[in-house]
């Protein structure tokens, strides 16, 4: 199962593609950050994020998209932009008929470190270990996106199957 | 100048297209609401909103998009979805190379009623009057979208020209 994880943000949107199945070693497929200039209009920034995500979806063909869930209680000065970047990622996935899941930061941390309150260094360390990388993934910003993708490989697949069963469709398409 | 006004929301996204220039009578081109079912996944709801907006952009070819600005202080239970619906509207406009502006609810109310604190009935009354309609626009949900479009005709055009001048480009395309 190949999953695109997205750590949404207007200024830096982390993206990580991971391949794996629960209980087997994971593989890093791609890691990066889509950056947009704060001087641009908000609409243009969202467009650049869409274009960046489209390129990744096109090039790496993930089978699912996992986006960090944004809460209204997040940093008030950035929450609207973060929510909109997350929305663009969800939209890009849905447009391709891919299952789109959201996971909270705590769920991602708990999935890969065992603790929902793990700090950034611990998350980066475990991402590096789980993907069997010789050094921490770069850019560092994108470690959270990889953590989300790994979290999804481990728990998202089951959620998607449950949701499909609930819809009685046995799958999205 | 033909403007699409968008009152963003996941459950009900108001859309209104108005044609006019400052100082002359305005014309109603289209009014409607894009509704999405709360039982659907968030990603699918955003996709339905995109598809609804695309149909309107395609059919009515507005020259600008005016979206209600969403604040983090808005209703906490719906702000994330509202911000994402607004983001989709901004994205759809930017993708077509249209100027996209945001106006606050108070700016829209002040533009058409003279008071930023006008209530819904007053806004609807003024929208009805300014568009020379024989009855209040239906669905009522969309009066705010029309108010935004009218606000933009009256003040957005000037803002867009200013922004273009600041960029030194003389226009977006």
Short mmCIF file of C-alpha atoms in Angstrom, two decimals:
data_model
loop_
_atom_site.label_atom_id
_atom_site.label_comp_id
_atom_site.label_asym_id
_atom_site.label_seq_id
_atom_site.Cartn_x
_atom_site.Cartn_y
_atom_site.Cartn_z
CA UNK A 1 0.00 0.00 0.00
CA UNK A 2 1.44 3.34 -1.06
CA UNK A 3 0.34 6.34 1.00
CA UNK A 4 0.84 10.08 0.58
CA UNK A 5 1.06 11.83 3.95
CA UNK A 6 0.46 15.58 4.04
CA UNK A 7 1.42 17.90 6.88
CA UNK A 8 -0.60 20.89 5.70
CA UNK A 9 0.55 24.50 5.78
CA UNK A 10 0.49 27.51 3.48
CA UNK A 11 4.15 28.45 3.93
CA UNK A 12 5.45 24.90 4.18
CA UNK A 13 3.34 21.91 3.24
CA UNK A 14 5.18 18.68 4.08
CA UNK A 15 4.64 15.72 1.79
CA UNK A 16 5.86 12.14 2.22
CA UNK A 17 5.13 9.01 0.24
CA UNK A 18 5.65 5.68 1.98
CA UNK A 19 5.08 2.16 0.79
CA UNK A 20 4.36 -0.77 3.06
CA UNK A 21 1.90 -3.08 4.72
CA UNK A 22 1.32 -3.59 8.44
CA UNK A 23 3.94 -5.88 9.96
CA UNK A 24 6.54 -5.58 7.21
CA UNK A 25 9.40 -3.11 6.64
CA UNK A 26 8.40 0.25 5.16
CA UNK A 27 9.97 1.99 2.18
CA UNK A 28 10.47 5.71 1.62
CA UNK A 29 9.25 6.64 -1.85
CA UNK A 30 9.41 10.42 -1.73
CA UNK A 31 9.79 13.24 0.75
CA UNK A 32 9.56 16.97 0.17
CA UNK A 33 8.05 20.30 1.10
CA UNK A 34 5.84 22.52 -1.03
CA UNK A 35 6.70 26.10 -0.14
CA UNK A 36 4.73 29.20 -1.04
CA UNK A 37 5.73 32.81 -0.64
CA UNK A 38 3.86 34.75 2.06
CA UNK A 39 3.82 37.78 -0.29
CA UNK A 40 1.48 36.01 -2.70
CA UNK A 41 -2.31 36.20 -2.52
CA UNK A 42 -3.87 33.41 -0.47
CA UNK A 43 -5.65 32.11 -3.60
CA UNK A 44 -2.37 31.89 -5.52
CA UNK A 45 -0.73 30.08 -2.62
CA UNK A 46 -3.51 27.50 -2.58
CA UNK A 47 -3.10 27.08 -6.33
CA UNK A 48 0.66 26.46 -5.95
CA UNK A 49 -0.06 23.87 -3.26
CA UNK A 50 -2.57 22.17 -5.53
CA UNK A 51 -0.05 22.11 -8.39
CA UNK A 52 2.68 20.72 -6.12
CA UNK A 53 0.37 17.98 -4.81
CA UNK A 54 -0.84 17.14 -8.30
CA UNK A 55 2.75 16.62 -9.46
CA UNK A 56 3.39 14.22 -6.56
CA UNK A 57 0.13 12.31 -7.12
CA UNK A 58 0.97 12.06 -10.81
CA UNK A 59 4.56 10.95 -10.32
CA UNK A 60 4.19 8.56 -7.38
CA UNK A 61 0.59 7.29 -7.75
CA UNK A 62 -0.24 6.74 -4.07
CA UNK A 63 -3.31 4.59 -3.34
CA UNK A 64 -4.43 6.66 -0.36
CA UNK A 65 -3.96 10.14 1.08
CA UNK A 66 -3.52 10.82 4.80
CA UNK A 67 -3.83 14.44 5.92
CA UNK A 68 -3.16 15.84 9.36
CA UNK A 69 -6.46 16.83 10.93
CA UNK A 70 -6.67 20.54 11.69
CA UNK A 71 -8.44 21.76 14.81
CA UNK A 72 -10.01 25.14 15.43
CA UNK A 73 -7.92 25.33 18.61
CA UNK A 74 -4.68 25.36 16.59
CA UNK A 75 -2.56 28.50 16.39
CA UNK A 76 -5.19 31.16 15.66
CA UNK A 77 -2.96 33.19 13.34
CA UNK A 78 -2.35 30.30 10.95
CA UNK A 79 -5.30 27.93 11.44
CA UNK A 80 -7.33 29.22 8.49
CA UNK A 81 -4.45 28.81 6.03
CA UNK A 82 -3.55 25.42 7.48
CA UNK A 83 -7.17 24.25 7.20
CA UNK A 84 -7.32 25.46 3.60
CA UNK A 85 -4.07 23.72 2.65
CA UNK A 86 -5.45 20.52 4.25
CA UNK A 87 -8.67 21.01 2.30
CA UNK A 88 -6.75 21.29 -0.98
CA UNK A 89 -4.92 18.04 -0.19
CA UNK A 90 -8.22 16.28 0.61
CA UNK A 91 -9.74 17.66 -2.59
CA UNK A 92 -6.81 16.46 -4.74
CA UNK A 93 -7.14 12.97 -3.30
CA UNK A 94 -10.94 12.84 -3.65
CA UNK A 95 -10.75 14.11 -7.24
CA UNK A 96 -8.68 11.06 -8.12
CA UNK A 97 -11.09 8.74 -6.32
CA UNK A 98 -8.48 7.95 -3.66
CA UNK A 99 -9.52 7.24 -0.09
CA UNK A 100 -8.67 10.27 2.03
CA UNK A 101 -8.18 9.94 5.77
CA UNK A 102 -7.30 12.42 8.45
CA UNK A 103 -5.24 11.58 11.51
CA UNK A 104 -4.50 13.84 14.44
CA UNK A 105 -0.89 14.71 15.30
CA UNK A 106 -1.27 12.61 18.49
CA UNK A 107 -2.51 9.61 16.53
CA UNK A 108 0.49 9.82 14.20
CA UNK A 109 2.93 10.23 17.08
CA UNK A 110 1.35 7.40 19.05
CA UNK A 111 1.39 5.13 16.02
CA UNK A 112 5.12 5.48 15.45
CA UNK A 113 6.58 6.23 18.89
CA UNK A 114 4.02 4.69 21.24
CA UNK A 115 3.31 8.11 22.78
CA UNK A 116 0.88 10.75 21.55
CA UNK A 117 3.04 13.38 23.25
CA UNK A 118 6.36 12.48 21.65
CA UNK A 119 8.49 15.48 20.69
CA UNK A 120 9.75 16.34 17.20
CA UNK A 121 13.17 14.71 17.75
CA UNK A 122 11.56 11.42 18.80
CA UNK A 123 9.20 11.44 15.81
CA UNK A 124 12.10 12.14 13.43
CA UNK A 125 14.18 9.39 15.03
CA UNK A 126 11.41 6.81 14.66
CA UNK A 127 10.62 7.88 11.08
CA UNK A 128 14.31 7.45 10.24
CA UNK A 129 14.40 4.04 11.92
CA UNK A 130 11.13 2.73 10.49
CA UNK A 131 12.09 3.75 6.96
CA UNK A 132 15.61 2.32 7.51
CA UNK A 133 17.24 5.58 6.41
CA UNK A 134 20.92 6.21 7.08
CA UNK A 135 20.16 9.78 8.18
CA UNK A 136 17.12 11.79 9.27
CA UNK A 137 14.85 12.57 6.32
CA UNK A 138 15.40 15.93 4.70
CA UNK A 139 13.85 18.42 4.67
CA UNK A 140 13.20 18.00 8.40
CA UNK A 141 9.83 19.72 7.93
CA UNK A 142 8.58 16.67 6.15
CA UNK A 143 9.16 14.15 8.96
CA UNK A 144 5.60 14.79 10.17
CA UNK A 145 4.23 14.02 6.71
CA UNK A 146 6.12 10.71 6.71
CA UNK A 147 4.85 9.95 10.22
CA UNK A 148 1.29 10.48 8.97
CA UNK A 149 1.85 8.21 5.99
CA UNK A 150 3.29 5.48 8.24
CA UNK A 151 0.43 5.93 10.72
CA UNK A 152 -1.96 5.47 7.83
CA UNK A 153 -0.28 2.33 6.53
CA UNK A 154 -0.64 0.87 10.01
CA UNK A 155 -4.13 2.03 10.96
CA UNK A 156 -5.65 3.81 7.98
CA UNK A 157 -6.02 0.75 5.84
CA UNK A 158 -8.21 -0.87 8.46
CA UNK A 159 -10.26 2.32 8.81
CA UNK A 160 -10.80 2.51 5.05
CA UNK A 161 -12.00 -1.09 4.94
CA UNK A 162 -14.34 -0.42 7.86
CA UNK A 163 -15.75 2.68 6.17
CA UNK A 164 -16.24 0.78 2.92
CA UNK A 165 -18.01 -2.02 4.79
CA UNK A 166 -20.24 0.56 6.51
CA UNK A 167 -21.15 2.02 3.14
CA UNK A 168 -21.84 -1.53 2.02
CA UNK A 169 -19.87 -0.94 -1.15
CA UNK A 170 -16.82 -3.05 -0.40
CA UNK A 171 -14.69 -0.21 -1.74
CA UNK A 172 -14.76 3.26 -3.14
CA UNK A 173 -14.76 2.38 -6.82
CA UNK B 1 -18.06 43.63 -14.31
CA UNK B 2 -19.48 40.21 -13.50
CA UNK B 3 -18.68 38.91 -10.01
CA UNK B 4 -19.25 35.56 -8.33
CA UNK B 5 -19.85 35.98 -4.60
CA UNK B 6 -19.36 32.93 -2.38
CA UNK B 7 -20.69 32.56 1.17
CA UNK B 8 -18.64 29.48 2.07
CA UNK B 9 -19.90 26.51 4.02
CA UNK B 10 -19.70 22.73 3.82
CA UNK B 11 -23.41 22.08 4.35
CA UNK B 12 -24.62 25.12 2.43
CA UNK B 13 -22.33 27.15 0.21
CA UNK B 14 -24.15 30.23 -1.09
CA UNK B 15 -23.30 31.43 -4.57
CA UNK B 16 -24.45 34.59 -6.33
CA UNK B 17 -23.43 36.12 -9.62
CA UNK B 18 -24.05 39.83 -10.11
CA UNK B 19 -23.24 42.11 -12.99
CA UNK B 20 -22.69 45.81 -12.68
CA UNK B 21 -20.37 48.76 -12.35
CA UNK B 22 -20.13 51.26 -9.51
CA UNK B 23 -22.81 53.93 -9.79
CA UNK B 24 -25.14 52.05 -12.14
CA UNK B 25 -28.01 49.59 -11.53
CA UNK B 26 -26.95 46.02 -10.79
CA UNK B 27 -28.26 42.85 -12.43
CA UNK B 28 -28.81 39.44 -10.87
CA UNK B 29 -27.26 36.77 -13.10
CA UNK B 30 -27.55 33.71 -10.89
CA UNK B 31 -28.25 32.74 -7.33
CA UNK B 32 -28.07 29.33 -5.70
CA UNK B 33 -26.76 27.14 -2.92
CA UNK B 34 -24.41 24.18 -3.22
CA UNK B 35 -25.47 21.67 -0.57
CA UNK B 36 -23.50 18.67 0.61
CA UNK B 37 -24.65 15.87 2.84
CA UNK B 38 -23.13 15.82 6.34
CA UNK B 39 -22.93 12.02 6.11
CA UNK B 40 -20.30 12.20 3.38
CA UNK B 41 -16.57 12.26 4.01
CA UNK B 42 -15.14 15.76 4.30
CA UNK B 43 -13.02 15.17 1.18
CA UNK B 44 -16.08 14.17 -0.88
CA UNK B 45 -17.96 17.23 0.33
CA UNK B 46 -15.10 19.48 -0.78
CA UNK B 47 -15.12 17.73 -4.14
CA UNK B 48 -18.88 18.34 -4.56
CA UNK B 49 -18.36 22.02 -3.72
CA UNK B 50 -15.57 22.24 -6.29
CA UNK B 51 -17.78 20.61 -8.92
CA UNK B 52 -20.68 22.95 -8.10
CA UNK B 53 -18.45 26.02 -8.31
CA UNK B 54 -16.86 24.81 -11.54
CA UNK B 55 -20.30 24.47 -13.14
CA UNK B 56 -21.15 28.06 -12.15
CA UNK B 57 -17.81 29.44 -13.35
CA UNK B 58 -18.26 27.57 -16.62
CA UNK B 59 -21.85 28.65 -17.19
CA UNK B 60 -21.71 32.29 -16.07
CA UNK B 61 -18.05 33.24 -16.71
CA UNK B 62 -17.58 35.78 -13.92
CA UNK B 63 -14.55 38.05 -14.20
CA UNK B 64 -13.80 38.03 -10.47
CA UNK B 65 -14.52 35.93 -7.40
CA UNK B 66 -15.34 37.43 -4.00
CA UNK B 67 -15.27 35.06 -1.04
CA UNK B 68 -16.32 35.79 2.52
CA UNK B 69 -13.23 35.97 4.69
CA UNK B 70 -13.20 33.30 7.41
CA UNK B 71 -11.80 34.09 10.84
CA UNK B 72 -10.43 31.69 13.39
CA UNK B 73 -12.82 33.25 15.91
CA UNK B 74 -15.84 32.00 13.93
CA UNK B 75 -18.03 29.21 15.31
CA UNK B 76 -15.42 26.67 16.47
CA UNK B 77 -17.45 23.62 15.45
CA UNK B 78 -17.73 24.67 11.81
CA UNK B 79 -14.78 27.00 11.19
CA UNK B 80 -12.49 24.35 9.69
CA UNK B 81 -15.08 23.21 7.14
CA UNK B 82 -16.03 26.81 6.35
CA UNK B 83 -12.36 27.74 5.84
CA UNK B 84 -11.89 24.74 3.56
CA UNK B 85 -14.97 25.55 1.48
CA UNK B 86 -13.66 29.14 1.16
CA UNK B 87 -10.26 27.73 0.14
CA UNK B 88 -11.85 25.63 -2.59
CA UNK B 89 -13.67 28.72 -3.94
CA UNK B 90 -10.40 30.71 -3.93
CA UNK B 91 -8.61 27.84 -5.63
CA UNK B 92 -11.27 27.53 -8.37
CA UNK B 93 -10.97 31.25 -9.11
CA UNK B 94 -7.15 31.28 -9.08
CA UNK B 95 -7.03 28.23 -11.35
CA UNK B 96 -8.92 30.21 -13.98
CA UNK B 97 -6.63 33.21 -13.55
CA UNK B 98 -9.47 35.28 -12.07
CA UNK B 99 -8.78 37.89 -9.41
CA UNK B 100 -9.94 36.51 -6.06
CA UNK B 101 -10.79 38.86 -3.21
CA UNK B 102 -12.02 38.26 0.30
CA UNK B 103 -14.36 40.59 2.12
CA UNK B 104 -15.45 40.33 5.73
CA UNK B 105 -19.16 39.98 6.56
CA UNK B 106 -19.04 43.49 8.06
CA UNK B 107 -17.53 44.93 4.89
CA UNK B 108 -20.28 43.35 2.79
CA UNK B 109 -23.01 44.54 5.16
CA UNK B 110 -21.55 48.04 5.36
CA UNK B 111 -21.23 48.24 1.58
CA UNK B 112 -24.88 47.52 0.93
CA UNK B 113 -26.70 48.74 4.06
CA UNK B 114 -24.35 51.41 5.38
CA UNK B 115 -23.89 49.45 8.62
CA UNK B 116 -21.43 46.65 9.33
CA UNK B 117 -23.82 45.36 11.99
CA UNK B 118 -26.94 45.10 9.82
CA UNK B 119 -29.06 42.03 10.49
CA UNK B 120 -29.99 39.33 7.98
CA UNK B 121 -33.39 40.87 7.18
CA UNK B 122 -31.81 44.23 6.38
CA UNK B 123 -29.15 42.62 4.15
CA UNK B 124 -31.81 40.63 2.29
CA UNK B 125 -33.97 43.74 1.87
CA UNK B 126 -31.10 45.75 0.41
CA UNK B 127 -29.98 42.90 -1.87
CA UNK B 128 -33.58 42.67 -3.16
CA UNK B 129 -33.73 46.42 -3.70
CA UNK B 130 -30.29 46.84 -5.27
CA UNK B 131 -30.90 43.99 -7.71
CA UNK B 132 -34.42 45.36 -8.41
CA UNK B 133 -36.04 42.00 -7.67
CA UNK B 134 -39.79 41.72 -7.14
CA UNK B 135 -39.23 39.40 -4.15
CA UNK B 136 -36.38 38.44 -1.82
CA UNK B 137 -33.83 36.22 -3.60
CA UNK B 138 -34.34 32.50 -3.10
CA UNK B 139 -32.86 30.50 -1.57
CA UNK B 140 -32.58 32.95 1.31
CA UNK B 141 -29.21 31.37 2.23
CA UNK B 142 -27.69 32.95 -0.83
CA UNK B 143 -28.48 36.58 0.02
CA UNK B 144 -25.08 36.84 1.72
CA UNK B 145 -23.34 35.60 -1.41
CA UNK B 146 -25.14 38.27 -3.45
CA UNK B 147 -24.20 40.90 -0.86
CA UNK B 148 -20.55 39.87 -1.24
CA UNK B 149 -20.73 40.09 -5.01
CA UNK B 150 -22.34 43.56 -4.83
CA UNK B 151 -19.75 44.65 -2.25
CA UNK B 152 -17.06 43.51 -4.65
CA UNK B 153 -18.52 45.33 -7.63
CA UNK B 154 -18.47 48.50 -5.55
CA UNK B 155 -15.14 48.18 -3.77
CA UNK B 156 -13.37 45.07 -5.03
CA UNK B 157 -12.65 46.41 -8.48
CA UNK B 158 -10.67 49.26 -6.97
CA UNK B 159 -8.80 46.86 -4.67
CA UNK B 160 -7.86 44.62 -7.56
CA UNK B 161 -6.51 47.57 -9.54
CA UNK B 162 -4.53 48.72 -6.50
CA UNK B 163 -3.06 45.24 -5.95
CA UNK B 164 -2.13 45.01 -9.63
CA UNK B 165 -0.47 48.43 -9.44
CA UNK B 166 1.45 47.34 -6.33
CA UNK B 167 2.69 44.27 -8.19
CA UNK B 168 3.65 46.60 -11.02
CA UNK B 169 2.00 44.31 -13.51
CA UNK B 170 -1.01 46.41 -14.44
CA UNK B 171 -3.19 43.32 -14.21
CA UNK B 172 -3.22 39.63 -13.51
CA UNK B 173 -3.07 38.46 -17.09
#
